[in-house]
PDB file of C-alpha atoms in Angstrom:
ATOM      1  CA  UNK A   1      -1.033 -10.061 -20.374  1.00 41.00           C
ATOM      2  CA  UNK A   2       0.023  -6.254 -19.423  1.00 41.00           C
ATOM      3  CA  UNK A   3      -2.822  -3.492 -20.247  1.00 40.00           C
ATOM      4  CA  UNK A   4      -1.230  -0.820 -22.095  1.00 39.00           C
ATOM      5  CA  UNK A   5      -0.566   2.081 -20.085  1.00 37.00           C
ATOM      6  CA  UNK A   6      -0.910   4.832 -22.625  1.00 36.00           C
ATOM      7  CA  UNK A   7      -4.570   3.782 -23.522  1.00 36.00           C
ATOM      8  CA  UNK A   8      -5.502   4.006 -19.890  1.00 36.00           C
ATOM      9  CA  UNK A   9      -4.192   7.266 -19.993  1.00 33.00           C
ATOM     10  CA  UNK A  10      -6.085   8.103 -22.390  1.00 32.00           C
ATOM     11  CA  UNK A  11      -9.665   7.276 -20.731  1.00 35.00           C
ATOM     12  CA  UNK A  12     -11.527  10.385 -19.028  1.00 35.00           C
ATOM     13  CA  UNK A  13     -11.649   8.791 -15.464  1.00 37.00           C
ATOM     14  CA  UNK A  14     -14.118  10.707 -13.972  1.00 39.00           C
ATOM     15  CA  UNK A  15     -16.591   9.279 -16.867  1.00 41.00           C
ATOM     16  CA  UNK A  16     -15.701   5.723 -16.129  1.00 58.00           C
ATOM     17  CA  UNK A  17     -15.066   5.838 -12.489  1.00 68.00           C
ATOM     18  CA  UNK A  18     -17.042   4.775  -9.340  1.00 83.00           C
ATOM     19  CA  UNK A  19     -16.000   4.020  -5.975  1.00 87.00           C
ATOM     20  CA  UNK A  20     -16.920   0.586  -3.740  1.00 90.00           C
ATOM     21  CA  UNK A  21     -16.124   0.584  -0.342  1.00 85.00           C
ATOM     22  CA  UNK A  22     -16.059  -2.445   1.883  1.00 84.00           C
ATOM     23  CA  UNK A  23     -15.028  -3.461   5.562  1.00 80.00           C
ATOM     24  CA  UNK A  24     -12.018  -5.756   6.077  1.00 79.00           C
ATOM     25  CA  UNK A  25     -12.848  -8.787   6.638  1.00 71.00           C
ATOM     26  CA  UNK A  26     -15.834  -9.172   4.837  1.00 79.00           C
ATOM     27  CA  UNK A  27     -16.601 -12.464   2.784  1.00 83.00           C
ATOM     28  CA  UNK A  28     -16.182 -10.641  -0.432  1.00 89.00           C
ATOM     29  CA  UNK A  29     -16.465  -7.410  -2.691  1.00 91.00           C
ATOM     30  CA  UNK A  30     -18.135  -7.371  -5.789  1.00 93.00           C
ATOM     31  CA  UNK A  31     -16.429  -5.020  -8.447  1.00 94.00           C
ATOM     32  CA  UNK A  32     -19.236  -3.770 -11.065  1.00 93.00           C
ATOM     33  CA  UNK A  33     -18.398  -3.706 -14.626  1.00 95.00           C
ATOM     34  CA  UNK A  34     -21.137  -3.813 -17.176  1.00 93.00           C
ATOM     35  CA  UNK A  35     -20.946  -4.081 -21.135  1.00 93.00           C
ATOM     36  CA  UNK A  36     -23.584  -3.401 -23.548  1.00 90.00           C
ATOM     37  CA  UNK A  37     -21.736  -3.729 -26.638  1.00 88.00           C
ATOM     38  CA  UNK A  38     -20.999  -6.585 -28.705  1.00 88.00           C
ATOM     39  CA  UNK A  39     -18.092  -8.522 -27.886  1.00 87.00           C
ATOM     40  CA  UNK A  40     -14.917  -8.759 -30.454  1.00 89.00           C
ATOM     41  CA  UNK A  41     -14.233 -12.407 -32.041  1.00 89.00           C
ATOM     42  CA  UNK A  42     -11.841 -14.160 -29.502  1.00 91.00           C
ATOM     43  CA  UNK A  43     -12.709 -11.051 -27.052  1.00 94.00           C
ATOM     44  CA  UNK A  44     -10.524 -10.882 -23.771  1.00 95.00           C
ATOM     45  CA  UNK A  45     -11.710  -9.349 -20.448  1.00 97.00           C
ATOM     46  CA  UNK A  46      -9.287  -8.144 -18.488  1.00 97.00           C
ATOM     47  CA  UNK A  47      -9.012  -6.746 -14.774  1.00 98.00           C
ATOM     48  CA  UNK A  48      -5.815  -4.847 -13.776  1.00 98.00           C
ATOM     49  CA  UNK A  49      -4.150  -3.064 -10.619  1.00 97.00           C
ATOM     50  CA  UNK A  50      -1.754  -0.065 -12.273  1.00 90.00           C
ATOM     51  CA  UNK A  51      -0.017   0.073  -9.715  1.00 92.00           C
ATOM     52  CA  UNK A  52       1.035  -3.420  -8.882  1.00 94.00           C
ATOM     53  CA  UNK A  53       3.340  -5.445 -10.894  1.00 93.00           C
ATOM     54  CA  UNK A  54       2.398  -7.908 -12.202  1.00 95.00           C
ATOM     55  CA  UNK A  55      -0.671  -5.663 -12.750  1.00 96.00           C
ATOM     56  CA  UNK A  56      -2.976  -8.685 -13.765  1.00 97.00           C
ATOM     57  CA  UNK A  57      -5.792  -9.197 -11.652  1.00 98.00           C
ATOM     58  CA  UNK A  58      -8.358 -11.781 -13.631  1.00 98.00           C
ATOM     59  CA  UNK A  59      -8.361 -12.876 -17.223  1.00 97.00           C
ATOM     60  CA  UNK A  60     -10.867 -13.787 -19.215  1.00 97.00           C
ATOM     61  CA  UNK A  61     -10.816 -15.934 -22.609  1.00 95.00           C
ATOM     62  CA  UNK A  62     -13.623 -17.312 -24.081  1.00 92.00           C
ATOM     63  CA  UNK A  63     -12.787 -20.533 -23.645  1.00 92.00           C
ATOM     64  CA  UNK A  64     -12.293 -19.652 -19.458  1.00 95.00           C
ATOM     65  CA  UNK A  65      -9.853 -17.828 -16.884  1.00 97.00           C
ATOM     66  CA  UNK A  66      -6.737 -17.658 -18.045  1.00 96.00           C
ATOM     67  CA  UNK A  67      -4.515 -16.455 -14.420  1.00 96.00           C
ATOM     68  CA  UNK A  68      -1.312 -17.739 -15.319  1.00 96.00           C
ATOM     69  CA  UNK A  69       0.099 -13.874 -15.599  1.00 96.00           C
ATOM     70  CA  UNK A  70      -1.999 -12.936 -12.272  1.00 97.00           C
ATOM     71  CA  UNK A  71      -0.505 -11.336  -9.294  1.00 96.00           C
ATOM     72  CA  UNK A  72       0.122 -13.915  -6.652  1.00 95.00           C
ATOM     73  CA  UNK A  73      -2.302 -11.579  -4.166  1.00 94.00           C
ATOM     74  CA  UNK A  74      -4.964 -12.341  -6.107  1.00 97.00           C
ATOM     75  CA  UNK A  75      -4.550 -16.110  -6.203  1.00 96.00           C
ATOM     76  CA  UNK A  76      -7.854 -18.038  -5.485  1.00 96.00           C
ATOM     77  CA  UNK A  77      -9.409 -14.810  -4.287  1.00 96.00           C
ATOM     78  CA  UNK A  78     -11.252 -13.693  -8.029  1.00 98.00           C
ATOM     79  CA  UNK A  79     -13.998 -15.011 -10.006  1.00 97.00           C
ATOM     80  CA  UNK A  80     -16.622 -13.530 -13.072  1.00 97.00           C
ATOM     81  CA  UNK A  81     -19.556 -15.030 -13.826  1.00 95.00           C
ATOM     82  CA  UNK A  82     -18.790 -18.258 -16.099  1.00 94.00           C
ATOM     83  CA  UNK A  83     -21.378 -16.490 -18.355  1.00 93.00           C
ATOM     84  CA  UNK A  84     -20.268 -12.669 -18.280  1.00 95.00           C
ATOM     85  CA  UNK A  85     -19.126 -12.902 -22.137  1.00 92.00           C
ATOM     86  CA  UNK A  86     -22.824 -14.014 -22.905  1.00 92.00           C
ATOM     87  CA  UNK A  87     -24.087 -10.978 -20.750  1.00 93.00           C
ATOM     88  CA  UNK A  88     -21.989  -8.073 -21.071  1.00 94.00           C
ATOM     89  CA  UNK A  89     -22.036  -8.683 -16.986  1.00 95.00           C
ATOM     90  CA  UNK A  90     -18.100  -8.644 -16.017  1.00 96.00           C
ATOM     91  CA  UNK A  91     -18.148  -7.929 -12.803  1.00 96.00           C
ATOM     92  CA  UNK A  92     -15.674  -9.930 -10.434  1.00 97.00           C
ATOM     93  CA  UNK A  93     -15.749 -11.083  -6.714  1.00 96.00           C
ATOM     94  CA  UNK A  94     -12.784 -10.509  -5.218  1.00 96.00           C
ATOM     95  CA  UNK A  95     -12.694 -12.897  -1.532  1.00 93.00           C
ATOM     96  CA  UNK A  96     -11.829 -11.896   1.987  1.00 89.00           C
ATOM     97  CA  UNK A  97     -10.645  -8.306   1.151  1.00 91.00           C
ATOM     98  CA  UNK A  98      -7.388  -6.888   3.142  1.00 87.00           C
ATOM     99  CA  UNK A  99      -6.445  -3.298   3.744  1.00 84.00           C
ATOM    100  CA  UNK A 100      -3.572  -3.644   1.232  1.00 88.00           C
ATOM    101  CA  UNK A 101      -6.185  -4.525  -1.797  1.00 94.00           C
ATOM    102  CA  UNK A 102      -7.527  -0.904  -1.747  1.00 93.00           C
ATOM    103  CA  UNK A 103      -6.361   0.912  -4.955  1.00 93.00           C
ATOM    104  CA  UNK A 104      -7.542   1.374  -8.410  1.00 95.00           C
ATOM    105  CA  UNK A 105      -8.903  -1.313 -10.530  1.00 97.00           C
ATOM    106  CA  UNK A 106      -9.631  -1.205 -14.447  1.00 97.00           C
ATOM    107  CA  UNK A 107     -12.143  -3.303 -16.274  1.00 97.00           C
ATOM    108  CA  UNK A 108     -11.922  -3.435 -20.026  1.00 96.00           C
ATOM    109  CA  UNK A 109     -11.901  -5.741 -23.137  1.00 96.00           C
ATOM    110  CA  UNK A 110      -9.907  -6.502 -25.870  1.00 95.00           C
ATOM    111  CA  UNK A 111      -9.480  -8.325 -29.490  1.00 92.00           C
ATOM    112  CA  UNK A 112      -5.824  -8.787 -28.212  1.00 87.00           C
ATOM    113  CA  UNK A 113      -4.843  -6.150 -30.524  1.00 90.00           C
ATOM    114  CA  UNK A 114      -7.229  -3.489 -29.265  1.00 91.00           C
ATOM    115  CA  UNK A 115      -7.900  -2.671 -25.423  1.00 92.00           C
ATOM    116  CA  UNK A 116     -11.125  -0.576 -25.171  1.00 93.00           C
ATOM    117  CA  UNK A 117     -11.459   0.247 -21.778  1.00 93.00           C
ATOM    118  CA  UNK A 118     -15.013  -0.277 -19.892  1.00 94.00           C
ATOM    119  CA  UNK A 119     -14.589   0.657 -15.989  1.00 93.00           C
ATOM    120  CA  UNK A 120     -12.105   1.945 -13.222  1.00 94.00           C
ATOM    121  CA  UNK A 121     -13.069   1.353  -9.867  1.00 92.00           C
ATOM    122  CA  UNK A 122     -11.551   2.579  -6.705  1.00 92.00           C
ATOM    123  CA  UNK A 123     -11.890  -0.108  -3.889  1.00 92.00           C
ATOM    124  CA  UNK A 124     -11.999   1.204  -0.205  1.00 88.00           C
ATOM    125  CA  UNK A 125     -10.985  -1.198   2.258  1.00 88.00           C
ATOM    126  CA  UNK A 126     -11.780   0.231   5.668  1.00 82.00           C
ATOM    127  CA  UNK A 127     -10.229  -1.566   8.740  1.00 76.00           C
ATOM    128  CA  UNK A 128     -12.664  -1.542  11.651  1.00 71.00           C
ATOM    129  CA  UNK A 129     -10.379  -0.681  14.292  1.00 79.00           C
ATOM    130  CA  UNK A 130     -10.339   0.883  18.079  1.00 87.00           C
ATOM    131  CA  UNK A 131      -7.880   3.462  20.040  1.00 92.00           C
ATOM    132  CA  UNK A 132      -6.761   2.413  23.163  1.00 95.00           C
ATOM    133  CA  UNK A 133      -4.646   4.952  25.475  1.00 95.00           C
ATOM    134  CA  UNK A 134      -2.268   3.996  28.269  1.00 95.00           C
ATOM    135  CA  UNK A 135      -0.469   6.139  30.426  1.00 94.00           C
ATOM    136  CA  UNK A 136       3.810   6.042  31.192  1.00 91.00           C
ATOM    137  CA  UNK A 137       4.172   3.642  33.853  1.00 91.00           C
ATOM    138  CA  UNK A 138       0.942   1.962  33.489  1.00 94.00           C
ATOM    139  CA  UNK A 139       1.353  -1.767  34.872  1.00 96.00           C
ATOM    140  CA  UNK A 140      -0.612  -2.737  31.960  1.00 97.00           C
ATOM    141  CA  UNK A 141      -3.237  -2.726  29.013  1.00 97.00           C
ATOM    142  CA  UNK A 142      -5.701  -4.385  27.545  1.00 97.00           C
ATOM    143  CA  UNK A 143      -5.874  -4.886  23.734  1.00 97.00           C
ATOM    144  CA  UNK A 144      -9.785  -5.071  23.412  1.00 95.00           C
ATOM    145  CA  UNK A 145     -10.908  -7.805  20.655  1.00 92.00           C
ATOM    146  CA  UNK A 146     -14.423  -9.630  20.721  1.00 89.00           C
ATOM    147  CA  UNK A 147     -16.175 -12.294  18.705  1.00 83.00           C
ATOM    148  CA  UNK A 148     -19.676 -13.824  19.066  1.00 72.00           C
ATOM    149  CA  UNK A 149     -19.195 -15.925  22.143  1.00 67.00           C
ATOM    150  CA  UNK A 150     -18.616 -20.126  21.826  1.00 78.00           C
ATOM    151  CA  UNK A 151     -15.310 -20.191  19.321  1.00 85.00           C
ATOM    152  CA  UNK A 152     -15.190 -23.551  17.764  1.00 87.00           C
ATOM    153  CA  UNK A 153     -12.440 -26.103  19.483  1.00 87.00           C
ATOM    154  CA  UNK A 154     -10.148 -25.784  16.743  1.00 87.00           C
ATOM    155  CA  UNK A 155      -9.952 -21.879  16.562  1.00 88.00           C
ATOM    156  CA  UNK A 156      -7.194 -19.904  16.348  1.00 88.00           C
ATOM    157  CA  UNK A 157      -5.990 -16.313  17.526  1.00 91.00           C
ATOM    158  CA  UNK A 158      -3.291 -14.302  16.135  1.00 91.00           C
ATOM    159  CA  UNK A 159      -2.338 -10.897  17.555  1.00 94.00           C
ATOM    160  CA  UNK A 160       0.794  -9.019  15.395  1.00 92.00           C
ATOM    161  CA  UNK A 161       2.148  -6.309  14.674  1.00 92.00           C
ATOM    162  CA  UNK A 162       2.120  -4.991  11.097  1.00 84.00           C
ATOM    163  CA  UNK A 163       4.886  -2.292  11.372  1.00 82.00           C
ATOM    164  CA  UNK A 164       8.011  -1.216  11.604  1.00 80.00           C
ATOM    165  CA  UNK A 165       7.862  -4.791  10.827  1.00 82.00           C
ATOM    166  CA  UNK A 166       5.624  -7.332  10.375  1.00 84.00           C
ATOM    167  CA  UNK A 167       5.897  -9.363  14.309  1.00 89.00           C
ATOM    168  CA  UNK A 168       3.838 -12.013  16.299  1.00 89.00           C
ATOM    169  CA  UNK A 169       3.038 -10.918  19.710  1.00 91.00           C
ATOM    170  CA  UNK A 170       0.649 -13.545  20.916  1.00 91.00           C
ATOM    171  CA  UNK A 171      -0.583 -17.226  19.144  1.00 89.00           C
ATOM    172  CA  UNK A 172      -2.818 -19.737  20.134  1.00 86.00           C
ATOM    173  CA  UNK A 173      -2.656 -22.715  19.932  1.00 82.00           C
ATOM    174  CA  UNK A 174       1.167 -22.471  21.121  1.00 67.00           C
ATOM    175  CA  UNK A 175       1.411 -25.951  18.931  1.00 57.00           C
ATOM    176  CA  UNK A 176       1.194 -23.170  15.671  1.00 52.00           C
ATOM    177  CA  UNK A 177       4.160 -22.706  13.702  1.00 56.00           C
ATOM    178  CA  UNK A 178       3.959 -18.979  14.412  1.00 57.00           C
ATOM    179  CA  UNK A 179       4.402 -19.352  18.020  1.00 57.00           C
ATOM    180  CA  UNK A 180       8.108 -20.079  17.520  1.00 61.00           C
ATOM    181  CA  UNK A 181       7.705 -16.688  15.786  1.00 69.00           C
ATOM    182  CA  UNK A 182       6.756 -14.414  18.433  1.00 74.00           C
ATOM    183  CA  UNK A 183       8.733 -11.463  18.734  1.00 81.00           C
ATOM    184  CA  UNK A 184      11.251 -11.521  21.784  1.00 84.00           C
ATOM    185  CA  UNK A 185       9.668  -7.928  23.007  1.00 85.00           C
ATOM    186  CA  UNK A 186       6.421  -9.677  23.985  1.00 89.00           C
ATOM    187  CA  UNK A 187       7.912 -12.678  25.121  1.00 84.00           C
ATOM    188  CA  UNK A 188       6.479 -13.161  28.738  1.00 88.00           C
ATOM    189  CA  UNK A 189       4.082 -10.331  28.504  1.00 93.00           C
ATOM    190  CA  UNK A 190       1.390 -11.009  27.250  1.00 94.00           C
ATOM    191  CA  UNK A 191      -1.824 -13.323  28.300  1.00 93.00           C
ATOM    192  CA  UNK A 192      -5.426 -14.003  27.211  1.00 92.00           C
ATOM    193  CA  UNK A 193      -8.221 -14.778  28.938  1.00 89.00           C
ATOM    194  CA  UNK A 194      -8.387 -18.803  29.425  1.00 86.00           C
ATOM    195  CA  UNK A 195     -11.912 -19.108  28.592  1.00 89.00           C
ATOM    196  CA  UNK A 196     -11.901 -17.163  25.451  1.00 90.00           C
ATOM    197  CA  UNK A 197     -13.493 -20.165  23.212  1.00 88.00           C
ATOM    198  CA  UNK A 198     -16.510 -19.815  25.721  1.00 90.00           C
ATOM    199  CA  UNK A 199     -17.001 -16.293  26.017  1.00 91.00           C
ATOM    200  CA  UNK A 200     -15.897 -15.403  22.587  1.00 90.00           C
ATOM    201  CA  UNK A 201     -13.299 -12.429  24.144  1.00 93.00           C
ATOM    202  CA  UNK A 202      -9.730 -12.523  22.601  1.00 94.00           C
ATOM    203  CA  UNK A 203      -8.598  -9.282  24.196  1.00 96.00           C
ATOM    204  CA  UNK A 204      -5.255  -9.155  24.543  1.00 97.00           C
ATOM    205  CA  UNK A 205      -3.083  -7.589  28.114  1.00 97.00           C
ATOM    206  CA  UNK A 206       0.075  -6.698  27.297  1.00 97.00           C
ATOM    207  CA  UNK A 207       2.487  -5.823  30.529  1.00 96.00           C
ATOM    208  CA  UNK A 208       4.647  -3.005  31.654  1.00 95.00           C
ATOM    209  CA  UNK A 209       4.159  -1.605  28.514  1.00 95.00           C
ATOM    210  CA  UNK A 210       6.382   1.426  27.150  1.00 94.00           C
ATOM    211  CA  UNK A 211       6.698   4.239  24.010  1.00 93.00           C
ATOM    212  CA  UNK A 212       7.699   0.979  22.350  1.00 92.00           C
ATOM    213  CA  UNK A 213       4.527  -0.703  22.511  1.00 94.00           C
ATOM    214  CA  UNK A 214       2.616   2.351  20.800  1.00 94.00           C
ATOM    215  CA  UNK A 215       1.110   1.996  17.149  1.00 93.00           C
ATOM    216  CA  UNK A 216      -0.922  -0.852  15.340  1.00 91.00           C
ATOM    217  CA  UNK A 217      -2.218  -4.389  16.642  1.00 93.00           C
ATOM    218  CA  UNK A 218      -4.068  -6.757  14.652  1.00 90.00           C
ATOM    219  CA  UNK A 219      -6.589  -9.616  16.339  1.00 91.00           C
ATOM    220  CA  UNK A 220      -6.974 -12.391  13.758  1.00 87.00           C
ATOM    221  CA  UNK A 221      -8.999 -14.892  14.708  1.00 87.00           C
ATOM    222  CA  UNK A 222      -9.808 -17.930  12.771  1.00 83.00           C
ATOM    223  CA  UNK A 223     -13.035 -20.032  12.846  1.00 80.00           C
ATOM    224  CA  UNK A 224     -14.258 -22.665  10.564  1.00 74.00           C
ATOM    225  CA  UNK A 225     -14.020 -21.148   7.189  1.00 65.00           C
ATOM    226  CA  UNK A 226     -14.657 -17.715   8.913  1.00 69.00           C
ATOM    227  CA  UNK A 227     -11.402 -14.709   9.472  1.00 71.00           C
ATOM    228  CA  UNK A 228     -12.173 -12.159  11.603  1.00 78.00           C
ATOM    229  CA  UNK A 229      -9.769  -9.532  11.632  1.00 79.00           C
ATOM    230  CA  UNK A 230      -9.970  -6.379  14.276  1.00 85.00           C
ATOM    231  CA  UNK A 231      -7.308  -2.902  14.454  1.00 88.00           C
ATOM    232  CA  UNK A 232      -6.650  -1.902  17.926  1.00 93.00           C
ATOM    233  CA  UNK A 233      -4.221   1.504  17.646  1.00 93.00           C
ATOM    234  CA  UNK A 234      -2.384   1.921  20.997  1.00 96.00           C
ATOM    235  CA  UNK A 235      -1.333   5.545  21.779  1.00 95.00           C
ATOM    236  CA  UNK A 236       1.489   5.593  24.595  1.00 95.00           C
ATOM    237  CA  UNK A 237       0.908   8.931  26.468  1.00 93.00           C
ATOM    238  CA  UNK A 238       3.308  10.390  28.685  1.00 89.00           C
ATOM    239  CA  UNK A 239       2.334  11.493  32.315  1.00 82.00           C
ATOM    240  CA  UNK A 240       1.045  14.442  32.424  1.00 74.00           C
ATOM    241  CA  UNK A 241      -0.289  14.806  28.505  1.00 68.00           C
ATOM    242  CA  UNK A 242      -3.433  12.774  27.561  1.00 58.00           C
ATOM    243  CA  UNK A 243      -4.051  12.749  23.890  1.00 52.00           C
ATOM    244  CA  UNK A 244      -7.597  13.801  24.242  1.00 52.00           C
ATOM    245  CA  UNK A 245      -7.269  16.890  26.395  1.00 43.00           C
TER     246      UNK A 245
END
C-alpha cells in the first residue's frame, strides 16, 4: 500500500507535527499518534517514511498487521497496540532504533479509498559518540568504548567503520564470520584488552595510525538480548596544528 503523495502535501505540517528524539541504541521509540474520531468501515492505519521506497512502515487492517508491502528496515522492529482500532490509540514501537531511522514519519487512516491524514512525526536518532585526537606520528591510539563491567561468556564486539565504506576493523570472537571480513588496513593493528568480559572495557588501540585512520568508528557490542552501540570520531591532526587551539 503507497500513501498518496499529493494528500500529504496537502496537510499543514506544522499543525500535525511533533518531534521525538531518542538515543541510539535504546530498546525502543514510541511514535504517538492519537485518533478521536470514529473509524471508517474496513478502516486502514497506515505508517509511512516519504522518503524511503518502499515507503511502508506498519499496516494496519482490522483483521491484524498486514507488512507484506513493508520496507525490509522495518522488519520485526514495529508493533501498535492489538487494540489501537478500538481506542483511537495508534501509536507504534519501533525496536532498537539506528541513526539511519531518523526522518519523517506519517500516521493516518484510510477507507482504502480515502487517506485522511492524523500525524507526522520527525524521529531524532542521536548517536552518543566521543572525539578522540591523535597527533602525526603518534605510535598509537586508543578508541575509548565501555560497558558495565562482567560481559556475559558469549558476548561479542564489533568495531567498523561506516564510511567511505562500510569495513570491519576488529571482531571478537575471531570464530565470527565477520572476522574473515576485516579490512586489510587494520590487519595487524589493532588489539583489545584481554580481560574485557571482566572489566567490561572494549576500547579499541589502533597502531601507527595515519590521515587514513581519521573519521567514524563504531563499538558494537552484543550481550544477551542487549546491543550497545558507541561513536568514537577520530580527528588526525598534523604536528604542529591541534584542532582545539
Amino acid at each position: 500500500y503507497t500513501l498518496n503523495p499529493h494528500l500529504v502535501s496537502s496537510v499543514s505540517q506544522h499543525a500535525l507535527g511533533g518531534v521525538v528524539e531518542v538515543n541510539e541504541g535504546a530498546e525502543s521509540v514510541l511514535l504517538p499518534c492519537i485518533y478521536s474520531g470514529t473509524p471508517p468501515e474496513d478502516p486502514l492505519l497506515i505508517w509511512t517514511r516519504s522518503d524511503l521506497s518502499p515507503n511502508s512502515v506498519h499496516l494496519r487492517r482490522e483483521n491484524g498487521d498486514d507488512l507484506k508491502n513493508q520496507n525490509q528496515r522495518f522488519r520485526g522492529r514495529t508493533s501498535m497496540n492489538p487494540d489501537a482500532l478500538d481506542t483511537g490509540n495508534f501509536s507504534l514501537t519501533l525496536r532498537k532504533p539506528e541513526q539511519d531511522d531518523g526522518g519523517n514519519y506519517s500516521c493516518s487512516i484510510s477507507d482504502g479509498r480515502e487517506e485522511r491524514n492524523l500525524k507526522h512525526i520527525h524521529l531524532k536518532v542521536k548517536v552518543d559518540q566521543q572525539e578522540v585526537e591523535v597527533t602525526e606520528e603518534s605510535d598509537s591510539v586508543v578508541l575509548p568504548c565501555r560497558t558495565s563491567s562482567l560481559l556475559p561468556e558469549d558476548s561479542s564486539v564489533e568495531w567498523t567503520r561506516p564510511e567511505p565504506r562500510s569495513m570491519f576493523i576488529y571482531v571478537f570472537p575471531n570464530m565470527s564470520k565477520h572476522f574473515a571480513q576485516q579490512d586489510r588496513l587494520y590487519s595487524c593493528r589493532t588489539e583489545m584488552n584481554k580481560d574485557f568480559l571482566r572489566t567490561g572495557d572494549v576500547s579499541l588501540t589502533l597502531m601507527y595510525p595515519t590521515h587514513r585512520d581519521d573519521g567514524r568508528y563504531v563499538c558494537t557490542v552484543h550481550r544477551d538480548q542487549d546491543v550497545l552501540r558507541h561513536t568514537v570520531v577520530l580527528k588526525y591532526v598534523k604536528k604542529g596544528q591541534s584542532i582545539r587551539s
